[in-house]
PDB file of C-alpha atoms in Angstrom:
ATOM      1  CA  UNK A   1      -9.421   3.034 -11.605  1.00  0.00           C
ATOM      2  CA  UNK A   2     -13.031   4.054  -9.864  1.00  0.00           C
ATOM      3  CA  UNK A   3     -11.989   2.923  -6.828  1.00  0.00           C
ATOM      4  CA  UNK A   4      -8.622   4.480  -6.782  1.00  0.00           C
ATOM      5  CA  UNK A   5      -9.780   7.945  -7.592  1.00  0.00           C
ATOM      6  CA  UNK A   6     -12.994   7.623  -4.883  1.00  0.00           C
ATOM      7  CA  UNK A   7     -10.028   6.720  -2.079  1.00  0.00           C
ATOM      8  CA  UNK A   8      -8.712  10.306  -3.237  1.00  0.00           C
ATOM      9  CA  UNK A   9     -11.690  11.891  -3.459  1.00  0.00           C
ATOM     10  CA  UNK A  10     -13.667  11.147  -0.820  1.00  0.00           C
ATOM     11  CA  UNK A  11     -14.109  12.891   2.559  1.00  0.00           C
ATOM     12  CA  UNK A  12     -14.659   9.956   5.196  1.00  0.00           C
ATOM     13  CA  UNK A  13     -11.670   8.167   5.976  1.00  0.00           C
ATOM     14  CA  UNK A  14     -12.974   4.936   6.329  1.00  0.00           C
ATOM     15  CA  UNK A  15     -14.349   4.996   3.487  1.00  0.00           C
ATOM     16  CA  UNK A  16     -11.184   5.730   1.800  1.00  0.00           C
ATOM     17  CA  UNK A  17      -9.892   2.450   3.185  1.00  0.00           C
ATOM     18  CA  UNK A  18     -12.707   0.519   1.886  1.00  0.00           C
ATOM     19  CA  UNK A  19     -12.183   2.178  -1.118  1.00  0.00           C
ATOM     20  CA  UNK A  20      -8.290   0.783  -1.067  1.00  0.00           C
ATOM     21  CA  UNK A  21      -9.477  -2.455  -0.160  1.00  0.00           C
ATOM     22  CA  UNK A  22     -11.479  -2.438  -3.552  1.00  0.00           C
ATOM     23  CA  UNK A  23      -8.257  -1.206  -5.355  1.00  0.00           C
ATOM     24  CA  UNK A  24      -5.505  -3.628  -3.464  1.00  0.00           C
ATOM     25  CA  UNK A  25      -7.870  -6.189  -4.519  1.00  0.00           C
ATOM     26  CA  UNK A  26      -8.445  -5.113  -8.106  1.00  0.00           C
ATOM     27  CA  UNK A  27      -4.783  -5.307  -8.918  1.00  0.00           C
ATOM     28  CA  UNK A  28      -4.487  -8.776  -6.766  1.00  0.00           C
ATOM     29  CA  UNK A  29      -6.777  -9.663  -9.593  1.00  0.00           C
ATOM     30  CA  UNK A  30      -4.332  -8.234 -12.585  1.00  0.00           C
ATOM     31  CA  UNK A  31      -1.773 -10.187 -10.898  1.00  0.00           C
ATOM     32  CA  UNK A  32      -3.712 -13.525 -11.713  1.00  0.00           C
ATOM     33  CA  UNK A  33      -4.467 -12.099 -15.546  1.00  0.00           C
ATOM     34  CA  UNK A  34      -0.647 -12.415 -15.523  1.00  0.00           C
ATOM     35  CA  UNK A  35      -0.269 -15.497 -14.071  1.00  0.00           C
ATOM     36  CA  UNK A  36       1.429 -14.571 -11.447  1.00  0.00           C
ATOM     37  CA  UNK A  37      -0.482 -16.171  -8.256  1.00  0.00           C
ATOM     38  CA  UNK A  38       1.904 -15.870  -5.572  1.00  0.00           C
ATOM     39  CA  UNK A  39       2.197 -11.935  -5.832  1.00  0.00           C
ATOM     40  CA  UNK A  40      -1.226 -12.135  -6.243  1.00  0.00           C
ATOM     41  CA  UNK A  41      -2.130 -14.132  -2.816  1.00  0.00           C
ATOM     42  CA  UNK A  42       1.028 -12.086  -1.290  1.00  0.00           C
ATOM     43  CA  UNK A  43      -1.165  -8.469  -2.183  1.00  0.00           C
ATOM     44  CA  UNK A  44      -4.203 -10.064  -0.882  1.00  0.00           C
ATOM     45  CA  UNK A  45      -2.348 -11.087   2.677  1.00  0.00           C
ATOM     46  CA  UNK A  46      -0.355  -7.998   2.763  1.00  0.00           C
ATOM     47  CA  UNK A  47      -2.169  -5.017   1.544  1.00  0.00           C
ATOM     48  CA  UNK A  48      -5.726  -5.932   1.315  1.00  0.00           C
ATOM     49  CA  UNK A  49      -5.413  -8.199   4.998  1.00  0.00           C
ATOM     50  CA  UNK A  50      -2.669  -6.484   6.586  1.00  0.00           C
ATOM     51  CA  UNK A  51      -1.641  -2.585   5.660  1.00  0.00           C
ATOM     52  CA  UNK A  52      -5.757  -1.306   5.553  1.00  0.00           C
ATOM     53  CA  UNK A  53      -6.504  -3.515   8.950  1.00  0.00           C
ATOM     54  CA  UNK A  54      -3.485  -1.345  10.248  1.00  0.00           C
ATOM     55  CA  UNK A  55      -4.931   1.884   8.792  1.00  0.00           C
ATOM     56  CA  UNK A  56      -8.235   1.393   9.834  1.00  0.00           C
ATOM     57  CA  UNK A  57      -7.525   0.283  13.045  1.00  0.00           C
ATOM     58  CA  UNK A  58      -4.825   3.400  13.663  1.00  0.00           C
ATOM     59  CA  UNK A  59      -7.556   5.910  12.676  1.00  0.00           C
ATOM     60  CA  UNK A  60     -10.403   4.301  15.172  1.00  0.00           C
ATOM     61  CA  UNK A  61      -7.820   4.300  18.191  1.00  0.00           C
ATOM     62  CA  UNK A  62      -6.448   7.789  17.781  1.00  0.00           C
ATOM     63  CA  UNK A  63     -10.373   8.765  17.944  1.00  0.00           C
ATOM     64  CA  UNK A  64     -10.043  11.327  15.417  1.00  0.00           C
ATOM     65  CA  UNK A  65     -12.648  12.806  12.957  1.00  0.00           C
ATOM     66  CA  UNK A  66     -14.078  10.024  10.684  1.00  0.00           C
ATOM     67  CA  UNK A  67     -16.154  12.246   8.582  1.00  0.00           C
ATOM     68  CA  UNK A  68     -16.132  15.387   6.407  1.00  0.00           C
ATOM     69  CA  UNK A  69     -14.405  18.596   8.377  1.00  0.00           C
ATOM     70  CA  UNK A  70     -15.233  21.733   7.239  1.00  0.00           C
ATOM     71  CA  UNK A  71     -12.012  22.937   8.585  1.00  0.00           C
ATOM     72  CA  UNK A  72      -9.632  21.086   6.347  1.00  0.00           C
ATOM     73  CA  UNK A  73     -11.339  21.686   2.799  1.00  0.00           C
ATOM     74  CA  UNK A  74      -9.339  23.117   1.026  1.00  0.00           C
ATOM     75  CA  UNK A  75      -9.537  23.657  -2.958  1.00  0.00           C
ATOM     76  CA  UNK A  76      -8.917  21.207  -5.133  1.00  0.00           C
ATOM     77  CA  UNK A  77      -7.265  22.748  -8.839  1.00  0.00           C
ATOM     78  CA  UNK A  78      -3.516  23.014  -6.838  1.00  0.00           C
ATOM     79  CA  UNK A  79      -3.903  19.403  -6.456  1.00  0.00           C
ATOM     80  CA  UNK A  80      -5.304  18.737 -10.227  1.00  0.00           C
ATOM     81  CA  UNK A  81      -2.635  20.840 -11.680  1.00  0.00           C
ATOM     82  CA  UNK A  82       0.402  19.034  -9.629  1.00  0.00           C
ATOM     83  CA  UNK A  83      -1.171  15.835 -10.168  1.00  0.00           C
ATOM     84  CA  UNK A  84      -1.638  16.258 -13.810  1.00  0.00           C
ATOM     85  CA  UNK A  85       1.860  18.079 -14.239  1.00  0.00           C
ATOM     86  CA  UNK A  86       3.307  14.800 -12.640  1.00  0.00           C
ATOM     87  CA  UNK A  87       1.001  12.368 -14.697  1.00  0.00           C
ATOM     88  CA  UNK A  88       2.601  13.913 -17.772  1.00  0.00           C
ATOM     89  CA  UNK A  89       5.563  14.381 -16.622  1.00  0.00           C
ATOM     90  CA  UNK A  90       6.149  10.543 -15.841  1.00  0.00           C
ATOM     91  CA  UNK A  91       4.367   9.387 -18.938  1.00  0.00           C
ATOM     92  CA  UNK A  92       6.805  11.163 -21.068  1.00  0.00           C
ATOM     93  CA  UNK A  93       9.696   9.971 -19.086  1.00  0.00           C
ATOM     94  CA  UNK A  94       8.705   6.977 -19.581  1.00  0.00           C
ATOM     95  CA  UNK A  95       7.499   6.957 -23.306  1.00  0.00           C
ATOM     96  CA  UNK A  96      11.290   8.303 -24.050  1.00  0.00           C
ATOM     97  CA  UNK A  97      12.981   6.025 -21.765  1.00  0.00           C
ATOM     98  CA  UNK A  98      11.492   2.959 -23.514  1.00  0.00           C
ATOM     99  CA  UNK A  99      10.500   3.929 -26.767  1.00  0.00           C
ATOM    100  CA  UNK A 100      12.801   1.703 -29.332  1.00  0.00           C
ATOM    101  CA  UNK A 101      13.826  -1.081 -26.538  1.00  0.00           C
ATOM    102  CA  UNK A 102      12.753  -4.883 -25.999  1.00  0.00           C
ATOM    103  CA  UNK A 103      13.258  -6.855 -22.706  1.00  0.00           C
ATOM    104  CA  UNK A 104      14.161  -9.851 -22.890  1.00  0.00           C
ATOM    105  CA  UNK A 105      11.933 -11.849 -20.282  1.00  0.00           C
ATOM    106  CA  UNK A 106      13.183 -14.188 -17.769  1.00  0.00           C
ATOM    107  CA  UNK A 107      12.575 -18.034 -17.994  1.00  0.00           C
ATOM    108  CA  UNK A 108       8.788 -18.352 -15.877  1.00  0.00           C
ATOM    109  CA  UNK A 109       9.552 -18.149 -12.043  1.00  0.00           C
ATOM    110  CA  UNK A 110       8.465 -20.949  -9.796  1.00  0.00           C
ATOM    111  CA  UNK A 111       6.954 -20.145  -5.521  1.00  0.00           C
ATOM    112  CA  UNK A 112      10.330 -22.573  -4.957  1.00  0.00           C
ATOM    113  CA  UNK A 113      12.785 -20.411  -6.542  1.00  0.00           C
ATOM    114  CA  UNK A 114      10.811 -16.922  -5.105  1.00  0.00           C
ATOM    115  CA  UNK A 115      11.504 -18.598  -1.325  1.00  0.00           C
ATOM    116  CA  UNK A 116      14.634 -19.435  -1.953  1.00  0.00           C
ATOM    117  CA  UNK A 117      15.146 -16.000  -3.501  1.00  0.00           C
ATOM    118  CA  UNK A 118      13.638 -14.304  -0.479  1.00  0.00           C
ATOM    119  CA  UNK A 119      15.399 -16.742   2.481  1.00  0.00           C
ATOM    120  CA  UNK A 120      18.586 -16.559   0.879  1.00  0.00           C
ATOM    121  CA  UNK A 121      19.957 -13.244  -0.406  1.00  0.00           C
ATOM    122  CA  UNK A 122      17.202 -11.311   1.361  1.00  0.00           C
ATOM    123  CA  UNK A 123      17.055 -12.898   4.600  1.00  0.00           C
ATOM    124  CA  UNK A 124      18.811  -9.750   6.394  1.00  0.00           C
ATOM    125  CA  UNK A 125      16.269  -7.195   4.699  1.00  0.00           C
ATOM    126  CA  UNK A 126      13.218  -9.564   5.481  1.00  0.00           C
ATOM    127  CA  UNK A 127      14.337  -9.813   9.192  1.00  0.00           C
ATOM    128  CA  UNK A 128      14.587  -6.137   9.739  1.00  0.00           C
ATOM    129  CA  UNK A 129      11.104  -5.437   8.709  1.00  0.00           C
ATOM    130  CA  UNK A 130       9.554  -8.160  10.844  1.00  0.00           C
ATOM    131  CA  UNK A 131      11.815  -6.143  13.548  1.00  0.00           C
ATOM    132  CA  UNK A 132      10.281  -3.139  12.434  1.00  0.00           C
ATOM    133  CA  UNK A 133       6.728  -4.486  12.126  1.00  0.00           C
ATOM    134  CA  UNK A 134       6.654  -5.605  15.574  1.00  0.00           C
ATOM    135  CA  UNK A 135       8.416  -2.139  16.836  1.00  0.00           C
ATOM    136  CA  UNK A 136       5.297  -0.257  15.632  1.00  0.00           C
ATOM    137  CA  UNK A 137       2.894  -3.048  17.018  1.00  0.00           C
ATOM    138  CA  UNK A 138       4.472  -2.364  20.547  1.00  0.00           C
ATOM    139  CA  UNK A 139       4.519   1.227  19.966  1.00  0.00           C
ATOM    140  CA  UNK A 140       0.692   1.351  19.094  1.00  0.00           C
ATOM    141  CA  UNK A 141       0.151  -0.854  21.844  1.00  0.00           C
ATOM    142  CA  UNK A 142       1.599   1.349  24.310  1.00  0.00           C
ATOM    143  CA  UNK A 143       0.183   4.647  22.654  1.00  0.00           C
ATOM    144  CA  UNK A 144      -3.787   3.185  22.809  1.00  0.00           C
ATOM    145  CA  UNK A 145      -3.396   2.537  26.598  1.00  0.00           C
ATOM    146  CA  UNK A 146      -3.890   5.431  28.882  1.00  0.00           C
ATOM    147  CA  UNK A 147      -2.585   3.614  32.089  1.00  0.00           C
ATOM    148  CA  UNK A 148       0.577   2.837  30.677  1.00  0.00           C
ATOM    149  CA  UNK A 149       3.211   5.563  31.651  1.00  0.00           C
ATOM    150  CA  UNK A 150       0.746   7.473  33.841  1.00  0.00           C
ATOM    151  CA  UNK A 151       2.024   8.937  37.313  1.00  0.00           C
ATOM    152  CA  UNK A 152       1.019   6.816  39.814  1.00  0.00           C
TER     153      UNK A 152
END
């Protein structure tokens, strides 16, 4: 929970995304209290290995500010009062939605019957995203280099 409120609190950007690597890595680690160690080496791969590389990297090629900008403080009690006027909101929502029911849980899931889960009736959705993934690879790629598109 530190680590999640010092990625929304804090004023340098990469530090934010160490703070999320801290975080991504923390609930990797709730997802091995539950016994569940695939999602919990797929969070590490994706999130922690993957989605803050790409953020980091994105924010040192479009050279931007890294620091504090005096320009974009703005204050802070807007935020506080949406965020806590959501918090509520959701907690309630939820406290109502399940207050008198019981799941009944699933029979333990096995990595075999995840893949064949994922490569059977979600082939189509997992394809598209690799599609998708390497669109914005390109695309970053092509933004980052100056020489590319330039009048000859």
């Amino acid at each position: 929970m530190g680590s999640a409120l010092l990625v929304v609190t804090t004023k340098h950007l990469v530090r934010a995304g160490l703070y999320l690597v801290v975080c991504l890595g923390a609930m990797a680690g709730l997802y091995l209290v539950l016994t569940a160690e695939l999602v919990a080496w797929v969070q590490v791969l994706i999130y922690v290995g993957a989605v803050v590389v790409l953020l980091l990297f994105a924010v040192m090629l479009t050279r931007a500010p890294i620091g504090a900008s005096a320009d974009l403080d703005r204050p802070g009690w807007p935020a506080v009062l949406v965020g806590g006027g959501a918090g509520l909101g959701l907690t309630a929502l939820l406290v109502d939605a399940f207050r008198w029911s019981t799941v009944d849980l699933p029979e333990a899931g096995t990595a075999e019957r995840i893949g064949a889960e994922i490569f059977g009736s979600w082939v189509l959705p997992f394809e598209v995203l690799s599609v998708l993934l390497l669109a914005a690879l390109v695309g970053a790629i092509v933004v980052s280099r100056p020489d590319i598109g330039a009048n000859q």
